[in-house]
Amino acid sequence: MSDQSYFRIASISKVFTVLAILLQEKAGNCSLRDPISRHVPELNERAAADPYTAEWDSITLETLASQLSGISREYGQCDLTDPLTDRVYLFDDPVDIGLPPVDDSDVPPCGRNRPGTRSCSRKEILDGLMKLPPPFEPNYKATYSNLAFVLLGFALEHMTGLEYADVVRSSIFDPLGMERASLARPPDTEGIIPSLPNDWNVDVGTYGSTGGIYTTASDLALFARSVLAKKLLDTTTTNAWFHPRSFSPSWSFAYGMPWEIFRTSDLLPDSDRIQTIFTKGGALNGYYSQLLLIPEYNLGLVVLVAGDGDATRWLREKVLKLLIPVVEQIARDQAASKLSGSYMSNDATINSSTTFEVSGSRGLVLTSWLSNGTDFLAQYGDMSNPKRKRGHVQLTPSNVSRGKNSEVWRAAYVLDELLPSDEIVNANLIVDVDIFSYASRSLEEFVFELDDSGRAIKVTLPGFRITLDRQADRETLDAFVRLREPMKPLGLTY
C-alpha cells in the first residue's frame, strides 16, 4: 500500500459535484438560484402529472447542494425489499417483522444489492422520485439526500452535454493534475480491497455524482490543497462556499454545501478559542473516508480506510488532537516573527507608537497604543466599552491588501469575560469591527508593510494619518530565529 493506492471515497464525491456546479456558474452556464427543473426538464412533466411530488420549481441547485431540498434520501438503496438490507437488520423476510406483502410493481427494479440487479437509469430514478413524497418542504429542514446529488449530476450533464465522469475529469481532475481519480473502476492490482464484504466492484451508475469516485490519498490531498489555495475558484466564491447553509440539532454541527461543519473548543489546551472544521465523510461497504479542511490554518487532512469503519474515527480524532496544538504553536510563532513588536514614528516631534504581542489564547493583541502622547488604547477601551468591563484589543486579518507586500488587519474590543450567563440573548457574543472612523477613515485599520521575507517593517494607521516603523527588539528576533529551527517530529506512526 502507498499514497498511490486506490480507494473508493464514496460521498466525498459530493464535494466534486458541488465544485463542478460552482465552476459552471463561473462559466455563466447556470446560477445556484436556478430551479433544478430548468436543468432537468423531465421534472416539470412529472410534476404536472402528480400534485403530490416535490415543488421542483422551488428547489434550486443551491438547495440540493445544501441538503435542504426536502426530497427523499434514496431510491432502491436501503429499501427493505432488498435482501442485503434485510441481512443488515437481521431478518430474512420483511413479512417476518410485521410488514405486509407488497405487489412486485412497487418494488424498485434497480439500485439494490441482490444478485443480478443493475444500477438505476436516469428514467428509473426520475420515475422513482414520483413514488416518494418528500419528507419536508424545500428549505424547511436539512435532511441527508443522495438523490439530491444524483439530480445535480443530471443537471451538470444537461448544462455541458457531457457524461458526469467527463465533466469532473475535464473541469477538476485534469486542471489539478489528479491523474489517479476516476469514476471507472481501476485495476484490482492498484486498489486496496479489504477481505470483508465490500463494494469495490459495484457499479453505482447514476449514483456516481453522489458517491462514485475512486482516487488515492495523494490525489485527494492534492485536491484539498487546491481548494484551500483557491486554484479553481476565486477568493470570494471560495469564502462563500465555506459558509454554513443550515443548522442541525447539535450546537456544534451545521450543514454546508455539502460540507459537514463541526465547531469545537477542545483542541487547544490553553485556549477556549473555537476551531471550525469543514468535513465530508463517505461510506460504502468496506470503504470509509474523511476529508477535513481547516482554512484558519490552511490545513487539510485526508483519512481513507479499507476495512473497519471505526478506524476512520480513531485516526481522525488522534491526528486532530495531536496536530492542531502543534500547528497552532507554529501559527503563533509565525505571527510573532512577522508582526509583533513595537512600531514608532520616525518623527521625533510626534509621540506615536503601537506595540503588538501574540497572546497564547487571544492571537495578535494591542498592548500599547499612543497617539500624539495620548494613551489611545485606554481611550479606545472607554469608547468601545462604556460599562468598563475588562477586555482587550484583538486584531483580525481582513484577507485583503493595500498594494504589493501588505496585509490589512482590523482591531476590535473583546471582553475578557461574557456578561451574565443567565441571559438568553447575549449581545456580547457579537464582535463589531470597524465601528469608529475619523474624517472618513477607519481608526481600527492597521496596514502592515512587509519585506521580501514576509516580515513587517512598517504599519500604517489610515485614520491617524501616520506610518510607524518597526523597532528591533530581543523578543522579536528570538521568535524570528525559533521559526527557522527544524520542526520536531510529531510522533505520528503510519
JSON list of C-alpha atoms in Angstrom, two decimals, residues 290-491:
[
{"chain": "A", "resi": 290, "resn": "GLN", "atom": "CA", "xyz": [-12.95, 11.61, 5.56]},
{"chain": "A", "resi": 291, "resn": "LEU", "atom": "CA", "xyz": [-11.85, 14.91, 4.05]},
{"chain": "A", "resi": 292, "resn": "LEU", "atom": "CA", "xyz": [-11.20, 17.68, 6.59]},
{"chain": "A", "resi": 293, "resn": "LEU", "atom": "CA", "xyz": [-10.30, 21.30, 5.81]},
{"chain": "A", "resi": 294, "resn": "ILE", "atom": "CA", "xyz": [-9.37, 23.93, 8.41]},
{"chain": "A", "resi": 295, "resn": "PRO", "atom": "CA", "xyz": [-9.00, 27.21, 6.50]},
{"chain": "A", "resi": 296, "resn": "GLU", "atom": "CA", "xyz": [-7.83, 29.06, 9.65]},
{"chain": "A", "resi": 297, "resn": "TYR", "atom": "CA", "xyz": [-4.58, 27.10, 9.44]},
{"chain": "A", "resi": 298, "resn": "ASN", "atom": "CA", "xyz": [-4.66, 26.46, 5.69]},
{"chain": "A", "resi": 299, "resn": "LEU", "atom": "CA", "xyz": [-4.66, 22.80, 6.68]},
{"chain": "A", "resi": 300, "resn": "GLY", "atom": "CA", "xyz": [-6.24, 19.75, 5.05]},
{"chain": "A", "resi": 301, "resn": "LEU", "atom": "CA", "xyz": [-6.42, 16.15, 6.26]},
{"chain": "A", "resi": 302, "resn": "VAL", "atom": "CA", "xyz": [-7.38, 13.00, 4.36]},
{"chain": "A", "resi": 303, "resn": "VAL", "atom": "CA", "xyz": [-8.33, 9.72, 6.02]},
{"chain": "A", "resi": 304, "resn": "LEU", "atom": "CA", "xyz": [-9.00, 6.68, 3.80]},
{"chain": "A", "resi": 305, "resn": "VAL", "atom": "CA", "xyz": [-9.79, 3.26, 5.24]},
{"chain": "A", "resi": 306, "resn": "ALA", "atom": "CA", "xyz": [-10.50, -0.07, 3.56]},
{"chain": "A", "resi": 307, "resn": "GLY", "atom": "CA", "xyz": [-11.91, -2.31, 6.27]},
{"chain": "A", "resi": 308, "resn": "ASP", "atom": "CA", "xyz": [-13.33, -1.37, 9.66]},
{"chain": "A", "resi": 309, "resn": "GLY", "atom": "CA", "xyz": [-15.10, 2.00, 9.68]},
{"chain": "A", "resi": 310, "resn": "ASP", "atom": "CA", "xyz": [-14.20, 2.56, 13.34]},
{"chain": "A", "resi": 311, "resn": "ALA", "atom": "CA", "xyz": [-10.60, 3.09, 12.24]},
{"chain": "A", "resi": 312, "resn": "THR", "atom": "CA", "xyz": [-11.64, 6.26, 10.39]},
{"chain": "A", "resi": 313, "resn": "ARG", "atom": "CA", "xyz": [-12.96, 7.88, 13.55]},
{"chain": "A", "resi": 314, "resn": "TRP", "atom": "CA", "xyz": [-9.98, 6.71, 15.60]},
{"chain": "A", "resi": 315, "resn": "LEU", "atom": "CA", "xyz": [-7.45, 8.09, 13.11]},
{"chain": "A", "resi": 316, "resn": "ARG", "atom": "CA", "xyz": [-9.31, 11.38, 12.67]},
{"chain": "A", "resi": 317, "resn": "GLU", "atom": "CA", "xyz": [-9.52, 12.06, 16.40]},
{"chain": "A", "resi": 318, "resn": "LYS", "atom": "CA", "xyz": [-5.92, 11.05, 17.15]},
{"chain": "A", "resi": 319, "resn": "VAL", "atom": "CA", "xyz": [-4.46, 13.15, 14.36]},
{"chain": "A", "resi": 320, "resn": "LEU", "atom": "CA", "xyz": [-6.57, 16.24, 15.14]},
{"chain": "A", "resi": 321, "resn": "LYS", "atom": "CA", "xyz": [-5.76, 16.17, 18.85]},
{"chain": "A", "resi": 322, "resn": "LEU", "atom": "CA", "xyz": [-2.05, 15.74, 18.16]},
{"chain": "A", "resi": 323, "resn": "LEU", "atom": "CA", "xyz": [-1.70, 18.03, 15.16]},
{"chain": "A", "resi": 324, "resn": "ILE", "atom": "CA", "xyz": [-3.80, 21.11, 15.94]},
{"chain": "A", "resi": 325, "resn": "PRO", "atom": "CA", "xyz": [-1.82, 22.24, 19.04]},
{"chain": "A", "resi": 326, "resn": "VAL", "atom": "CA", "xyz": [1.40, 21.92, 17.04]},
{"chain": "A", "resi": 327, "resn": "VAL", "atom": "CA", "xyz": [0.01, 23.87, 14.08]},
{"chain": "A", "resi": 328, "resn": "GLU", "atom": "CA", "xyz": [-1.37, 26.50, 16.46]},
{"chain": "A", "resi": 329, "resn": "GLN", "atom": "CA", "xyz": [2.06, 26.98, 18.00]},
{"chain": "A", "resi": 330, "resn": "ILE", "atom": "CA", "xyz": [3.63, 27.32, 14.56]},
{"chain": "A", "resi": 331, "resn": "ALA", "atom": "CA", "xyz": [0.98, 29.94, 13.69]},
{"chain": "A", "resi": 332, "resn": "ARG", "atom": "CA", "xyz": [1.74, 31.85, 16.90]},
{"chain": "A", "resi": 333, "resn": "ASP", "atom": "CA", "xyz": [5.48, 31.78, 16.20]},
{"chain": "A", "resi": 334, "resn": "GLN", "atom": "CA", "xyz": [4.87, 32.97, 12.65]},
{"chain": "A", "resi": 335, "resn": "ALA", "atom": "CA", "xyz": [2.67, 35.84, 13.85]},
{"chain": "A", "resi": 336, "resn": "ALA", "atom": "CA", "xyz": [5.23, 36.81, 16.49]},
{"chain": "A", "resi": 337, "resn": "SER", "atom": "CA", "xyz": [8.06, 36.85, 13.97]},
{"chain": "A", "resi": 338, "resn": "LYS", "atom": "CA", "xyz": [6.00, 38.54, 11.31]},
{"chain": "A", "resi": 339, "resn": "LEU", "atom": "CA", "xyz": [4.08, 41.23, 13.16]},
{"chain": "A", "resi": 340, "resn": "SER", "atom": "CA", "xyz": [4.69, 41.51, 16.91]},
{"chain": "A", "resi": 341, "resn": "GLY", "atom": "CA", "xyz": [6.86, 44.16, 18.45]},
{"chain": "A", "resi": 342, "resn": "SER", "atom": "CA", "xyz": [6.93, 47.93, 18.80]},
{"chain": "A", "resi": 343, "resn": "TYR", "atom": "CA", "xyz": [6.35, 50.43, 15.98]},
{"chain": "A", "resi": 344, "resn": "MET", "atom": "CA", "xyz": [7.23, 54.12, 16.37]},
{"chain": "A", "resi": 345, "resn": "SER", "atom": "CA", "xyz": [7.10, 57.31, 14.36]},
{"chain": "A", "resi": 346, "resn": "ASN", "atom": "CA", "xyz": [10.43, 58.38, 12.89]},
{"chain": "A", "resi": 347, "resn": "ASP", "atom": "CA", "xyz": [9.43, 61.98, 13.54]},
{"chain": "A", "resi": 348, "resn": "ALA", "atom": "CA", "xyz": [10.86, 62.84, 16.95]},
{"chain": "A", "resi": 349, "resn": "THR", "atom": "CA", "xyz": [8.27, 65.59, 17.42]},
{"chain": "A", "resi": 350, "resn": "ILE", "atom": "CA", "xyz": [5.38, 63.07, 17.28]},
{"chain": "A", "resi": 351, "resn": "ASN", "atom": "CA", "xyz": [4.99, 60.74, 20.24]},
{"chain": "A", "resi": 352, "resn": "SER", "atom": "CA", "xyz": [3.03, 57.99, 18.50]},
{"chain": "A", "resi": 353, "resn": "SER", "atom": "CA", "xyz": [3.63, 54.25, 18.76]},
{"chain": "A", "resi": 354, "resn": "THR", "atom": "CA", "xyz": [1.97, 50.83, 18.91]},
{"chain": "A", "resi": 355, "resn": "THR", "atom": "CA", "xyz": [3.02, 47.53, 20.43]},
{"chain": "A", "resi": 356, "resn": "PHE", "atom": "CA", "xyz": [1.62, 44.19, 19.29]},
{"chain": "A", "resi": 357, "resn": "GLU", "atom": "CA", "xyz": [2.01, 40.88, 21.09]},
{"chain": "A", "resi": 358, "resn": "VAL", "atom": "CA", "xyz": [0.89, 37.34, 20.39]},
{"chain": "A", "resi": 359, "resn": "SER", "atom": "CA", "xyz": [-1.17, 36.05, 23.30]},
{"chain": "A", "resi": 360, "resn": "GLY", "atom": "CA", "xyz": [-1.49, 32.30, 23.66]},
{"chain": "A", "resi": 361, "resn": "SER", "atom": "CA", "xyz": [-5.27, 32.33, 23.86]},
{"chain": "A", "resi": 362, "resn": "ARG", "atom": "CA", "xyz": [-6.11, 35.58, 22.07]},
{"chain": "A", "resi": 363, "resn": "GLY", "atom": "CA", "xyz": [-3.94, 35.76, 18.98]},
{"chain": "A", "resi": 364, "resn": "LEU", "atom": "CA", "xyz": [-2.49, 39.14, 17.97]},
{"chain": "A", "resi": 365, "resn": "VAL", "atom": "CA", "xyz": [-3.37, 41.87, 20.50]},
{"chain": "A", "resi": 366, "resn": "LEU", "atom": "CA", "xyz": [-2.52, 45.54, 21.01]},
{"chain": "A", "resi": 367, "resn": "THR", "atom": "CA", "xyz": [-0.78, 46.12, 24.34]},
{"chain": "A", "resi": 368, "resn": "SER", "atom": "CA", "xyz": [0.23, 49.76, 23.80]},
{"chain": "A", "resi": 369, "resn": "TRP", "atom": "CA", "xyz": [-1.23, 52.47, 21.57]},
{"chain": "A", "resi": 370, "resn": "LEU", "atom": "CA", "xyz": [-0.05, 56.08, 21.82]},
{"chain": "A", "resi": 371, "resn": "SER", "atom": "CA", "xyz": [-1.21, 58.89, 19.57]},
{"chain": "A", "resi": 372, "resn": "ASN", "atom": "CA", "xyz": [0.44, 62.27, 19.93]},
{"chain": "A", "resi": 373, "resn": "GLY", "atom": "CA", "xyz": [1.33, 61.39, 23.51]},
{"chain": "A", "resi": 374, "resn": "THR", "atom": "CA", "xyz": [-2.23, 60.29, 24.37]},
{"chain": "A", "resi": 375, "resn": "ASP", "atom": "CA", "xyz": [-2.94, 56.79, 25.66]},
{"chain": "A", "resi": 376, "resn": "PHE", "atom": "CA", "xyz": [-5.32, 55.89, 22.87]},
{"chain": "A", "resi": 377, "resn": "LEU", "atom": "CA", "xyz": [-5.52, 52.25, 23.99]},
{"chain": "A", "resi": 378, "resn": "ALA", "atom": "CA", "xyz": [-7.31, 53.41, 27.16]},
{"chain": "A", "resi": 379, "resn": "GLN", "atom": "CA", "xyz": [-9.42, 55.88, 25.17]},
{"chain": "A", "resi": 380, "resn": "TYR", "atom": "CA", "xyz": [-10.43, 53.21, 22.66]},
{"chain": "A", "resi": 381, "resn": "GLY", "atom": "CA", "xyz": [-11.37, 50.88, 25.51]},
{"chain": "A", "resi": 382, "resn": "ASP", "atom": "CA", "xyz": [-13.59, 53.56, 27.06]},
{"chain": "A", "resi": 383, "resn": "MET", "atom": "CA", "xyz": [-15.26, 54.28, 23.71]},
{"chain": "A", "resi": 384, "resn": "SER", "atom": "CA", "xyz": [-15.83, 50.61, 22.91]},
{"chain": "A", "resi": 385, "resn": "ASN", "atom": "CA", "xyz": [-16.83, 49.55, 26.42]},
{"chain": "A", "resi": 386, "resn": "PRO", "atom": "CA", "xyz": [-18.71, 52.27, 28.30]},
{"chain": "A", "resi": 387, "resn": "LYS", "atom": "CA", "xyz": [-19.62, 49.80, 31.07]},
{"chain": "A", "resi": 388, "resn": "ARG", "atom": "CA", "xyz": [-15.91, 49.42, 31.83]},
{"chain": "A", "resi": 389, "resn": "LYS", "atom": "CA", "xyz": [-15.91, 45.65, 31.63]},
{"chain": "A", "resi": 390, "resn": "ARG", "atom": "CA", "xyz": [-12.44, 44.16, 31.44]},
{"chain": "A", "resi": 391, "resn": "GLY", "atom": "CA", "xyz": [-11.33, 43.43, 27.88]},
{"chain": "A", "resi": 392, "resn": "HIS", "atom": "CA", "xyz": [-8.55, 43.63, 25.32]},
{"chain": "A", "resi": 393, "resn": "VAL", "atom": "CA", "xyz": [-7.97, 44.85, 21.77]},
{"chain": "A", "resi": 394, "resn": "GLN", "atom": "CA", "xyz": [-7.67, 41.95, 19.37]},
{"chain": "A", "resi": 395, "resn": "LEU", "atom": "CA", "xyz": [-6.63, 42.15, 15.74]},
{"chain": "A", "resi": 396, "resn": "THR", "atom": "CA", "xyz": [-8.21, 40.07, 12.99]},
{"chain": "A", "resi": 397, "resn": "PRO", "atom": "CA", "xyz": [-6.82, 39.63, 9.46]},
{"chain": "A", "resi": 398, "resn": "SER", "atom": "CA", "xyz": [-9.03, 41.08, 6.74]},
{"chain": "A", "resi": 399, "resn": "ASN", "atom": "CA", "xyz": [-7.62, 38.84, 3.99]},
{"chain": "A", "resi": 400, "resn": "VAL", "atom": "CA", "xyz": [-7.23, 41.92, 1.80]},
{"chain": "A", "resi": 401, "resn": "SER", "atom": "CA", "xyz": [-4.19, 44.00, 0.90]},
{"chain": "A", "resi": 402, "resn": "ARG", "atom": "CA", "xyz": [-3.41, 47.62, 0.13]},
{"chain": "A", "resi": 403, "resn": "GLY", "atom": "CA", "xyz": [-0.87, 47.03, -2.59]},
{"chain": "A", "resi": 404, "resn": "LYS", "atom": "CA", "xyz": [2.02, 44.65, -3.00]},
{"chain": "A", "resi": 405, "resn": "ASN", "atom": "CA", "xyz": [3.55, 43.10, 0.13]},
{"chain": "A", "resi": 406, "resn": "SER", "atom": "CA", "xyz": [0.91, 44.34, 2.54]},
{"chain": "A", "resi": 407, "resn": "GLU", "atom": "CA", "xyz": [-1.66, 42.90, 4.93]},
{"chain": "A", "resi": 408, "resn": "VAL", "atom": "CA", "xyz": [-4.69, 44.62, 6.41]},
{"chain": "A", "resi": 409, "resn": "TRP", "atom": "CA", "xyz": [-5.82, 43.81, 9.96]},
{"chain": "A", "resi": 410, "resn": "ARG", "atom": "CA", "xyz": [-8.77, 45.19, 11.92]},
{"chain": "A", "resi": 411, "resn": "ALA", "atom": "CA", "xyz": [-8.93, 45.93, 15.63]},
{"chain": "A", "resi": 412, "resn": "ALA", "atom": "CA", "xyz": [-11.91, 45.08, 17.84]},
{"chain": "A", "resi": 413, "resn": "TYR", "atom": "CA", "xyz": [-12.51, 45.37, 21.56]},
{"chain": "A", "resi": 414, "resn": "VAL", "atom": "CA", "xyz": [-13.26, 41.95, 23.02]},
{"chain": "A", "resi": 415, "resn": "LEU", "atom": "CA", "xyz": [-14.49, 41.36, 26.57]},
{"chain": "A", "resi": 416, "resn": "ASP", "atom": "CA", "xyz": [-12.36, 39.01, 28.63]},
{"chain": "A", "resi": 417, "resn": "GLU", "atom": "CA", "xyz": [-15.49, 37.52, 30.17]},
{"chain": "A", "resi": 418, "resn": "LEU", "atom": "CA", "xyz": [-19.05, 37.43, 28.91]},
{"chain": "A", "resi": 419, "resn": "LEU", "atom": "CA", "xyz": [-21.75, 39.31, 30.76]},
{"chain": "A", "resi": 420, "resn": "PRO", "atom": "CA", "xyz": [-24.09, 37.25, 32.99]},
{"chain": "A", "resi": 421, "resn": "SER", "atom": "CA", "xyz": [-24.64, 33.76, 31.61]},
{"chain": "A", "resi": 422, "resn": "ASP", "atom": "CA", "xyz": [-28.33, 33.73, 32.57]},
{"chain": "A", "resi": 423, "resn": "GLU", "atom": "CA", "xyz": [-29.08, 36.00, 29.61]},
{"chain": "A", "resi": 424, "resn": "ILE", "atom": "CA", "xyz": [-30.85, 34.09, 26.82]},
{"chain": "A", "resi": 425, "resn": "VAL", "atom": "CA", "xyz": [-29.83, 36.61, 24.16]},
{"chain": "A", "resi": 426, "resn": "ASN", "atom": "CA", "xyz": [-26.27, 37.70, 24.95]},
{"chain": "A", "resi": 427, "resn": "ALA", "atom": "CA", "xyz": [-25.27, 40.53, 22.65]},
{"chain": "A", "resi": 428, "resn": "ASN", "atom": "CA", "xyz": [-21.70, 40.35, 23.92]},
{"chain": "A", "resi": 429, "resn": "LEU", "atom": "CA", "xyz": [-21.18, 37.31, 21.70]},
{"chain": "A", "resi": 430, "resn": "ILE", "atom": "CA", "xyz": [-21.27, 39.74, 18.77]},
{"chain": "A", "resi": 431, "resn": "VAL", "atom": "CA", "xyz": [-17.91, 41.34, 17.96]},
{"chain": "A", "resi": 432, "resn": "ASP", "atom": "CA", "xyz": [-18.27, 44.51, 15.90]},
{"chain": "A", "resi": 433, "resn": "VAL", "atom": "CA", "xyz": [-15.46, 45.56, 13.60]},
{"chain": "A", "resi": 434, "resn": "ASP", "atom": "CA", "xyz": [-14.80, 48.96, 12.04]},
{"chain": "A", "resi": 435, "resn": "ILE", "atom": "CA", "xyz": [-17.04, 50.93, 14.40]},
{"chain": "A", "resi": 436, "resn": "PHE", "atom": "CA", "xyz": [-15.03, 54.15, 14.68]},
{"chain": "A", "resi": 437, "resn": "SER", "atom": "CA", "xyz": [-13.94, 56.39, 11.83]},
{"chain": "A", "resi": 438, "resn": "TYR", "atom": "CA", "xyz": [-12.31, 59.82, 11.78]},
{"chain": "A", "resi": 439, "resn": "ALA", "atom": "CA", "xyz": [-12.85, 62.10, 8.79]},
{"chain": "A", "resi": 440, "resn": "SER", "atom": "CA", "xyz": [-13.98, 59.14, 6.66]},
{"chain": "A", "resi": 441, "resn": "ARG", "atom": "CA", "xyz": [-11.07, 56.86, 7.57]},
{"chain": "A", "resi": 442, "resn": "SER", "atom": "CA", "xyz": [-11.18, 53.89, 9.91]},
{"chain": "A", "resi": 443, "resn": "LEU", "atom": "CA", "xyz": [-9.48, 54.20, 13.28]},
{"chain": "A", "resi": 444, "resn": "GLU", "atom": "CA", "xyz": [-9.39, 50.39, 13.54]},
{"chain": "A", "resi": 445, "resn": "GLU", "atom": "CA", "xyz": [-7.49, 49.60, 10.35]},
{"chain": "A", "resi": 446, "resn": "PHE", "atom": "CA", "xyz": [-3.82, 48.60, 10.53]},
{"chain": "A", "resi": 447, "resn": "VAL", "atom": "CA", "xyz": [-1.94, 48.12, 7.25]},
{"chain": "A", "resi": 448, "resn": "PHE", "atom": "CA", "xyz": [1.33, 46.23, 7.66]},
{"chain": "A", "resi": 449, "resn": "GLU", "atom": "CA", "xyz": [4.02, 46.67, 5.02]},
{"chain": "A", "resi": 450, "resn": "LEU", "atom": "CA", "xyz": [6.11, 43.50, 4.60]},
{"chain": "A", "resi": 451, "resn": "ASP", "atom": "CA", "xyz": [9.63, 42.96, 3.33]},
{"chain": "A", "resi": 452, "resn": "ASP", "atom": "CA", "xyz": [10.50, 40.25, 0.80]},
{"chain": "A", "resi": 453, "resn": "SER", "atom": "CA", "xyz": [10.80, 37.66, 3.58]},
{"chain": "A", "resi": 454, "resn": "GLY", "atom": "CA", "xyz": [7.22, 38.38, 4.70]},
{"chain": "A", "resi": 455, "resn": "ARG", "atom": "CA", "xyz": [8.23, 40.21, 7.89]},
{"chain": "A", "resi": 456, "resn": "ALA", "atom": "CA", "xyz": [6.51, 43.51, 8.78]},
{"chain": "A", "resi": 457, "resn": "ILE", "atom": "CA", "xyz": [8.70, 46.60, 8.62]},
{"chain": "A", "resi": 458, "resn": "LYS", "atom": "CA", "xyz": [6.05, 49.33, 8.95]},
{"chain": "A", "resi": 459, "resn": "VAL", "atom": "CA", "xyz": [2.42, 49.75, 9.97]},
{"chain": "A", "resi": 460, "resn": "THR", "atom": "CA", "xyz": [0.13, 52.45, 8.63]},
{"chain": "A", "resi": 461, "resn": "LEU", "atom": "CA", "xyz": [-2.88, 53.68, 10.64]},
{"chain": "A", "resi": 462, "resn": "PRO", "atom": "CA", "xyz": [-5.07, 55.38, 8.00]},
{"chain": "A", "resi": 463, "resn": "GLY", "atom": "CA", "xyz": [-7.41, 57.04, 10.50]},
{"chain": "A", "resi": 464, "resn": "PHE", "atom": "CA", "xyz": [-4.44, 58.62, 12.27]},
{"chain": "A", "resi": 465, "resn": "ARG", "atom": "CA", "xyz": [-2.72, 59.61, 9.00]},
{"chain": "A", "resi": 466, "resn": "ILE", "atom": "CA", "xyz": [0.57, 58.13, 10.17]},
{"chain": "A", "resi": 467, "resn": "THR", "atom": "CA", "xyz": [3.03, 55.35, 9.36]},
{"chain": "A", "resi": 468, "resn": "LEU", "atom": "CA", "xyz": [5.12, 53.80, 12.14]},
{"chain": "A", "resi": 469, "resn": "ASP", "atom": "CA", "xyz": [8.45, 51.98, 11.71]},
{"chain": "A", "resi": 470, "resn": "ARG", "atom": "CA", "xyz": [9.08, 48.63, 13.38]},
{"chain": "A", "resi": 471, "resn": "GLN", "atom": "CA", "xyz": [11.68, 48.68, 16.11]},
{"chain": "A", "resi": 472, "resn": "ALA", "atom": "CA", "xyz": [14.09, 45.77, 16.52]},
{"chain": "A", "resi": 473, "resn": "ASP", "atom": "CA", "xyz": [13.78, 44.03, 19.88]},
{"chain": "A", "resi": 474, "resn": "ARG", "atom": "CA", "xyz": [15.16, 40.91, 21.51]},
{"chain": "A", "resi": 475, "resn": "GLU", "atom": "CA", "xyz": [11.83, 39.09, 21.76]},
{"chain": "A", "resi": 476, "resn": "THR", "atom": "CA", "xyz": [11.02, 39.61, 18.10]},
{"chain": "A", "resi": 477, "resn": "LEU", "atom": "CA", "xyz": [14.47, 38.47, 17.00]},
{"chain": "A", "resi": 478, "resn": "ASP", "atom": "CA", "xyz": [14.23, 35.36, 19.20]},
{"chain": "A", "resi": 479, "resn": "ALA", "atom": "CA", "xyz": [10.86, 34.48, 17.64]},
{"chain": "A", "resi": 480, "resn": "PHE", "atom": "CA", "xyz": [12.34, 35.01, 14.18]},
{"chain": "A", "resi": 481, "resn": "VAL", "atom": "CA", "xyz": [15.17, 32.57, 14.98]},
{"chain": "A", "resi": 482, "resn": "ARG", "atom": "CA", "xyz": [12.81, 29.98, 16.55]},
{"chain": "A", "resi": 483, "resn": "LEU", "atom": "CA", "xyz": [10.65, 29.97, 13.45]},
{"chain": "A", "resi": 484, "resn": "ARG", "atom": "CA", "xyz": [13.62, 28.86, 11.36]},
{"chain": "A", "resi": 485, "resn": "GLU", "atom": "CA", "xyz": [14.63, 25.97, 13.60]},
{"chain": "A", "resi": 486, "resn": "PRO", "atom": "CA", "xyz": [13.89, 22.50, 12.19]},
{"chain": "A", "resi": 487, "resn": "MET", "atom": "CA", "xyz": [10.42, 21.34, 13.17]},
{"chain": "A", "resi": 488, "resn": "LYS", "atom": "CA", "xyz": [10.39, 18.46, 15.64]},
{"chain": "A", "resi": 489, "resn": "PRO", "atom": "CA", "xyz": [8.74, 15.19, 14.53]},
{"chain": "A", "resi": 490, "resn": "LEU", "atom": "CA", "xyz": [5.09, 14.93, 15.53]},
{"chain": "A", "resi": 491, "resn": "GLY", "atom": "CA", "xyz": [5.37, 11.34, 16.70]}
]
